[in-house]
PDB file of C-alpha atoms in Angstrom:
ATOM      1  CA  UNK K   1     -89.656  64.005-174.826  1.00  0.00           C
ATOM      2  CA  UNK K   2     -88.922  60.241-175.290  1.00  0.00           C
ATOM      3  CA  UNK K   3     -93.064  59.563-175.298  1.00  0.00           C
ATOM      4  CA  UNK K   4     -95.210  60.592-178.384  1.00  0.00           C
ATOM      5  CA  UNK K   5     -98.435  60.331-178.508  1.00  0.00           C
ATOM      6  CA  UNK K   6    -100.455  57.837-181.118  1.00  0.00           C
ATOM      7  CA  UNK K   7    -103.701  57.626-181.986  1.00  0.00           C
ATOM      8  CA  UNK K   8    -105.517  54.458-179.977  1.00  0.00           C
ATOM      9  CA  UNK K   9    -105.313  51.554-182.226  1.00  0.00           C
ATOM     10  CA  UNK K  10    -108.563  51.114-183.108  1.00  0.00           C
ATOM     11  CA  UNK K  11    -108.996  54.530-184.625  1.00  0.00           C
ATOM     12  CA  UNK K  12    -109.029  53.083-188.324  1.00  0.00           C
ATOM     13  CA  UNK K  13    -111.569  50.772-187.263  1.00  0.00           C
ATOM     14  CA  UNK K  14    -114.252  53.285-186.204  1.00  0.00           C
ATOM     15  CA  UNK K  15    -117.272  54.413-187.532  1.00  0.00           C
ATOM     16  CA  UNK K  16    -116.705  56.980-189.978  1.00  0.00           C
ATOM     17  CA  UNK K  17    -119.038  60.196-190.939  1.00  0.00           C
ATOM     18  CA  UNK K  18    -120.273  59.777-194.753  1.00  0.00           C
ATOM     19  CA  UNK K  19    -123.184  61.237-196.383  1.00  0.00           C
ATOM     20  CA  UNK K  20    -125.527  60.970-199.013  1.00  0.00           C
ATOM     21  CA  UNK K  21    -126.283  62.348-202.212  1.00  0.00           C
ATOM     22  CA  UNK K  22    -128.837  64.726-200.343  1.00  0.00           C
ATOM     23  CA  UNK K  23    -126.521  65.497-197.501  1.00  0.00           C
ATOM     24  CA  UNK K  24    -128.587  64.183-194.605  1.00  0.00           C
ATOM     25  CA  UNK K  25    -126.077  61.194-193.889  1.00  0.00           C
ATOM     26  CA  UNK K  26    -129.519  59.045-192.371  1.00  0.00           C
ATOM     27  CA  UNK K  27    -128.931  55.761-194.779  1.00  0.00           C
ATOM     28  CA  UNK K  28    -124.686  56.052-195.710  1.00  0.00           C
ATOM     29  CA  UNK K  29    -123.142  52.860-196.459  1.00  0.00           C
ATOM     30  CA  UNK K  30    -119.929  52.284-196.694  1.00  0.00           C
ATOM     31  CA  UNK K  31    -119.907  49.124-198.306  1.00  0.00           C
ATOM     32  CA  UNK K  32    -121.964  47.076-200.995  1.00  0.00           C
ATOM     33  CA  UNK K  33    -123.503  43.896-199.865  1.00  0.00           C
ATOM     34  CA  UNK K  34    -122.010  40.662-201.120  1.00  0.00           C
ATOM     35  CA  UNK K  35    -124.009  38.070-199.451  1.00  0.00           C
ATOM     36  CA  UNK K  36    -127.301  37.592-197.365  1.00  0.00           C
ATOM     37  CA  UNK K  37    -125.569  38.845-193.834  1.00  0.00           C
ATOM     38  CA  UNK K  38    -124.829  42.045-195.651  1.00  0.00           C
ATOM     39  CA  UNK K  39    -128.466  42.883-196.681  1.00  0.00           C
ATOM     40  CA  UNK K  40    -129.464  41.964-192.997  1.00  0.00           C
ATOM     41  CA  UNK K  41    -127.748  44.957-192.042  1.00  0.00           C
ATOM     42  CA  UNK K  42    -128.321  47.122-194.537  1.00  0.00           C
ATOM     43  CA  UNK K  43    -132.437  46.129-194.001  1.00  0.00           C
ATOM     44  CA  UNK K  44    -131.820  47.101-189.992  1.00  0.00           C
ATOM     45  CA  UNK K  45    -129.841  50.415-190.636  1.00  0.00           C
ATOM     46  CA  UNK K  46    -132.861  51.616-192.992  1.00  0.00           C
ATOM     47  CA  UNK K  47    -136.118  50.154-191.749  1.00  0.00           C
ATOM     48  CA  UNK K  48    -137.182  52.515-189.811  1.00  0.00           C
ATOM     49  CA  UNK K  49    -136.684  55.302-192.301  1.00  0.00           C
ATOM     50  CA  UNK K  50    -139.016  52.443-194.748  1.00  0.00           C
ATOM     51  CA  UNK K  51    -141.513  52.753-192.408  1.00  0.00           C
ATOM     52  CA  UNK K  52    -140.882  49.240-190.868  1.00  0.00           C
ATOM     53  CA  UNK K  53    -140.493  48.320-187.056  1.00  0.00           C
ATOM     54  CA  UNK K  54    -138.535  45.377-186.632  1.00  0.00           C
ATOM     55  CA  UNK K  55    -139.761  42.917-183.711  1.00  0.00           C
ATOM     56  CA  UNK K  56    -137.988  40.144-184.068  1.00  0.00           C
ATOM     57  CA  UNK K  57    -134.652  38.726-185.702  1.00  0.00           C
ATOM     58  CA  UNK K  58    -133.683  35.409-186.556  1.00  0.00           C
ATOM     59  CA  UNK K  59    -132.226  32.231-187.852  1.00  0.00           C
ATOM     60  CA  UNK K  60    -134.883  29.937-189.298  1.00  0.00           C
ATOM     61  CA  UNK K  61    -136.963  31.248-191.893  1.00  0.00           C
ATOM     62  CA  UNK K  62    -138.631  34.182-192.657  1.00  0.00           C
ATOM     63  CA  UNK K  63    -135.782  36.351-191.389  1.00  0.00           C
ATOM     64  CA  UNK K  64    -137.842  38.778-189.702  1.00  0.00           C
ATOM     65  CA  UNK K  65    -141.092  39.620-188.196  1.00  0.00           C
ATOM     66  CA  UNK K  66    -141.909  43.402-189.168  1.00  0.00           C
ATOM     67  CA  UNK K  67    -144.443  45.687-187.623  1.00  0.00           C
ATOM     68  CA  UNK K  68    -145.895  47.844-190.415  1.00  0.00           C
ATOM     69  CA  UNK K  69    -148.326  50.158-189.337  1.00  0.00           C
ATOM     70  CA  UNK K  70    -150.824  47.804-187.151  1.00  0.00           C
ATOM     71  CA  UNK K  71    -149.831  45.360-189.840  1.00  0.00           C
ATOM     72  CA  UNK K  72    -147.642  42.026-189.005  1.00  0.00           C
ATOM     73  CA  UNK K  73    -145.339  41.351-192.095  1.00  0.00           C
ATOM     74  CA  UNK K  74    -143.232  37.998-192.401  1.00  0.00           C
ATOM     75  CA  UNK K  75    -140.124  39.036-194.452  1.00  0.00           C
ATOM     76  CA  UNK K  76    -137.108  37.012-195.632  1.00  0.00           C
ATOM     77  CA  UNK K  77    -133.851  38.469-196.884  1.00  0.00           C
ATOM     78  CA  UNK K  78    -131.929  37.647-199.452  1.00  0.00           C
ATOM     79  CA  UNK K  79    -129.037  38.653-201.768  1.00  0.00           C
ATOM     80  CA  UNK K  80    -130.600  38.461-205.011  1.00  0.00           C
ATOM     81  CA  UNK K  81    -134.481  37.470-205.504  1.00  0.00           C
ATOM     82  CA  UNK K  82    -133.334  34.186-207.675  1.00  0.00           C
ATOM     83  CA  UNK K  83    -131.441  33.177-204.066  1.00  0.00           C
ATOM     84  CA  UNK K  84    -135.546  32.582-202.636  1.00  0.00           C
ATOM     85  CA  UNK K  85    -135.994  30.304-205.163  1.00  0.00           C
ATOM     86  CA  UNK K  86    -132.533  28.313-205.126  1.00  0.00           C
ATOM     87  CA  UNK K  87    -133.016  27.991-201.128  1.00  0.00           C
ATOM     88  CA  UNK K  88    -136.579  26.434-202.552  1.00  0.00           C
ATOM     89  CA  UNK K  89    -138.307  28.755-199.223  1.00  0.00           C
ATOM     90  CA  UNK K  90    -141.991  28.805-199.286  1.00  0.00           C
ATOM     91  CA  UNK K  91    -143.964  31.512-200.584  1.00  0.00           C
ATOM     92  CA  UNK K  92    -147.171  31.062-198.785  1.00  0.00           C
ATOM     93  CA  UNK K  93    -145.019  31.906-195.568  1.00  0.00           C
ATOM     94  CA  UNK K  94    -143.648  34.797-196.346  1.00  0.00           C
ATOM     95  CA  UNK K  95    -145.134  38.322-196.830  1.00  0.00           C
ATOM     96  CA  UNK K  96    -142.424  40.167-198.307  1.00  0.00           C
ATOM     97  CA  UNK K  97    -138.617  39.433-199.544  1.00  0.00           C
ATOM     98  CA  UNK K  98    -136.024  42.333-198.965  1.00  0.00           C
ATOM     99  CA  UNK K  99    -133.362  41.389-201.422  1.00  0.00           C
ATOM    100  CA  UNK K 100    -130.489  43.995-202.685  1.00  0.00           C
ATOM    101  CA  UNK K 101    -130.861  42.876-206.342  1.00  0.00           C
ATOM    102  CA  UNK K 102    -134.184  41.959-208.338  1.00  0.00           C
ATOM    103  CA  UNK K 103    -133.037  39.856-210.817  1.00  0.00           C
ATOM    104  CA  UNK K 104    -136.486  37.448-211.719  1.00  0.00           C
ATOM    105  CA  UNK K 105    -139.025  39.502-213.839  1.00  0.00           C
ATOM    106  CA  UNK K 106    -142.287  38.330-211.657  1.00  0.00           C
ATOM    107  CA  UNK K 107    -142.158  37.204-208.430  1.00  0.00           C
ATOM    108  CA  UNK K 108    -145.483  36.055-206.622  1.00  0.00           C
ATOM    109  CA  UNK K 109    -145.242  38.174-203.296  1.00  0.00           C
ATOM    110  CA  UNK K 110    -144.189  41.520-203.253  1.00  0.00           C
ATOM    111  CA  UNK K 111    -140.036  42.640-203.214  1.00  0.00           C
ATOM    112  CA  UNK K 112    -138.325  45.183-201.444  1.00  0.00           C
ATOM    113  CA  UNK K 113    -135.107  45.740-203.600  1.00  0.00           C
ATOM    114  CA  UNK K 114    -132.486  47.942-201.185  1.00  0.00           C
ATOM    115  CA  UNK K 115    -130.524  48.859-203.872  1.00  0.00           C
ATOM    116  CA  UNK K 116    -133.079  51.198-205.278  1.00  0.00           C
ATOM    117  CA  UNK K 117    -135.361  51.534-202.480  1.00  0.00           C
ATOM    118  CA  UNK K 118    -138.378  50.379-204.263  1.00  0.00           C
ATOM    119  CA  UNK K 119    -141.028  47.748-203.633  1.00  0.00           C
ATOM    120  CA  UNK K 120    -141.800  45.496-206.887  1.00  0.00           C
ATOM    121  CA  UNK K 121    -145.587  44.825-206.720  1.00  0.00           C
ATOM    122  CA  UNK K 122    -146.832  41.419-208.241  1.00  0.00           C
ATOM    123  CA  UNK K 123    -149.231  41.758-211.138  1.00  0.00           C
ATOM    124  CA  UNK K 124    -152.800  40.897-211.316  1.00  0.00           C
ATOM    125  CA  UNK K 125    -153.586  37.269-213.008  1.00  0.00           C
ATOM    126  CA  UNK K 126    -150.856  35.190-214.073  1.00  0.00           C
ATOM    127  CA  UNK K 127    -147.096  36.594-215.473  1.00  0.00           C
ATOM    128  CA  UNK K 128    -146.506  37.214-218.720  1.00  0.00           C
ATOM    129  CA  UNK K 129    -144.527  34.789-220.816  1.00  0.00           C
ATOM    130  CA  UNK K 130    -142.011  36.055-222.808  1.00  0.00           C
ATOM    131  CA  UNK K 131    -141.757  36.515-226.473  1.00  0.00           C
ATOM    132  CA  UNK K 132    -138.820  34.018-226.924  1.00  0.00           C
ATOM    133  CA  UNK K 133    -140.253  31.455-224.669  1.00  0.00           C
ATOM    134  CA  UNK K 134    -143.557  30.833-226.779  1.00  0.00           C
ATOM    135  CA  UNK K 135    -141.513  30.028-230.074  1.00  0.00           C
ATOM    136  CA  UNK K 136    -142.638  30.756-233.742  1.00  0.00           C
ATOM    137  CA  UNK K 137    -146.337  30.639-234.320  1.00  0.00           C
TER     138      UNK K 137
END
């Protein structure tokens, strides 16, 4: 037979089964983020197994407007928590920052890191300086 049947040319490109480390498959990625875009989508495949609804995404900052609980969350995303600060964003209008990385030791609103899954709480009173920053004495 002269005709042989292929596989439709956008097999390669579709989604793919991959799992976890526990098996249920819920939160597989199959990539690690590079840049902002990338955490947007990694935030949107997992926020509702966070516990967040989101209600509305867009351009202009913050990123999103979350629904936690009966709670109304202002969120921005970002690559890496130092990125907030270079885009000089301000804090007092956002509620949370869903970053991949947490690279600053204190931030003044509380961080979602994806990487890890964990929420970085700010302290009480006002951060710690470091050792090497006061100097001798």
């Amino acid at each position: 037979m002269p005709y042989e049947k292929k596989r439709a040319y956008w097999f390669r490109y579709s989604k793919k089964k991959t799992s976890t480390e526990n098996g249920d498959g819920a939160s597989a990625i199959a990539f690690i983020p590079k840049n902002e875009l990338n955490v947007r989508e990694i935030f949107a495949a997992r926020a509702a197994r966070l516990g967040y609804r989101i209600l509305e995404s867009r351009i202009p900052f913050p990123d999103y407007i979350l629904g936690y609980g009966s709670q109304r969350i202002l969120a921005e995303a970002e690559f890496k928590t130092s990125d907030f600060l270079r885009h000089k964003h301000d804090l007092t209008r956002c509620d949370l920052i869903v970053v991949w990385t947490h690279d600053l030791p204190y931030m003044p609103v509380p961080v979602l890191e994806l990487e890890s899954e964990e929420i970085h709480r700010p302290r009480r009173g006002r951060p710690r300086r470091q050792a090497a920053a006061l100097g001798p004495g």
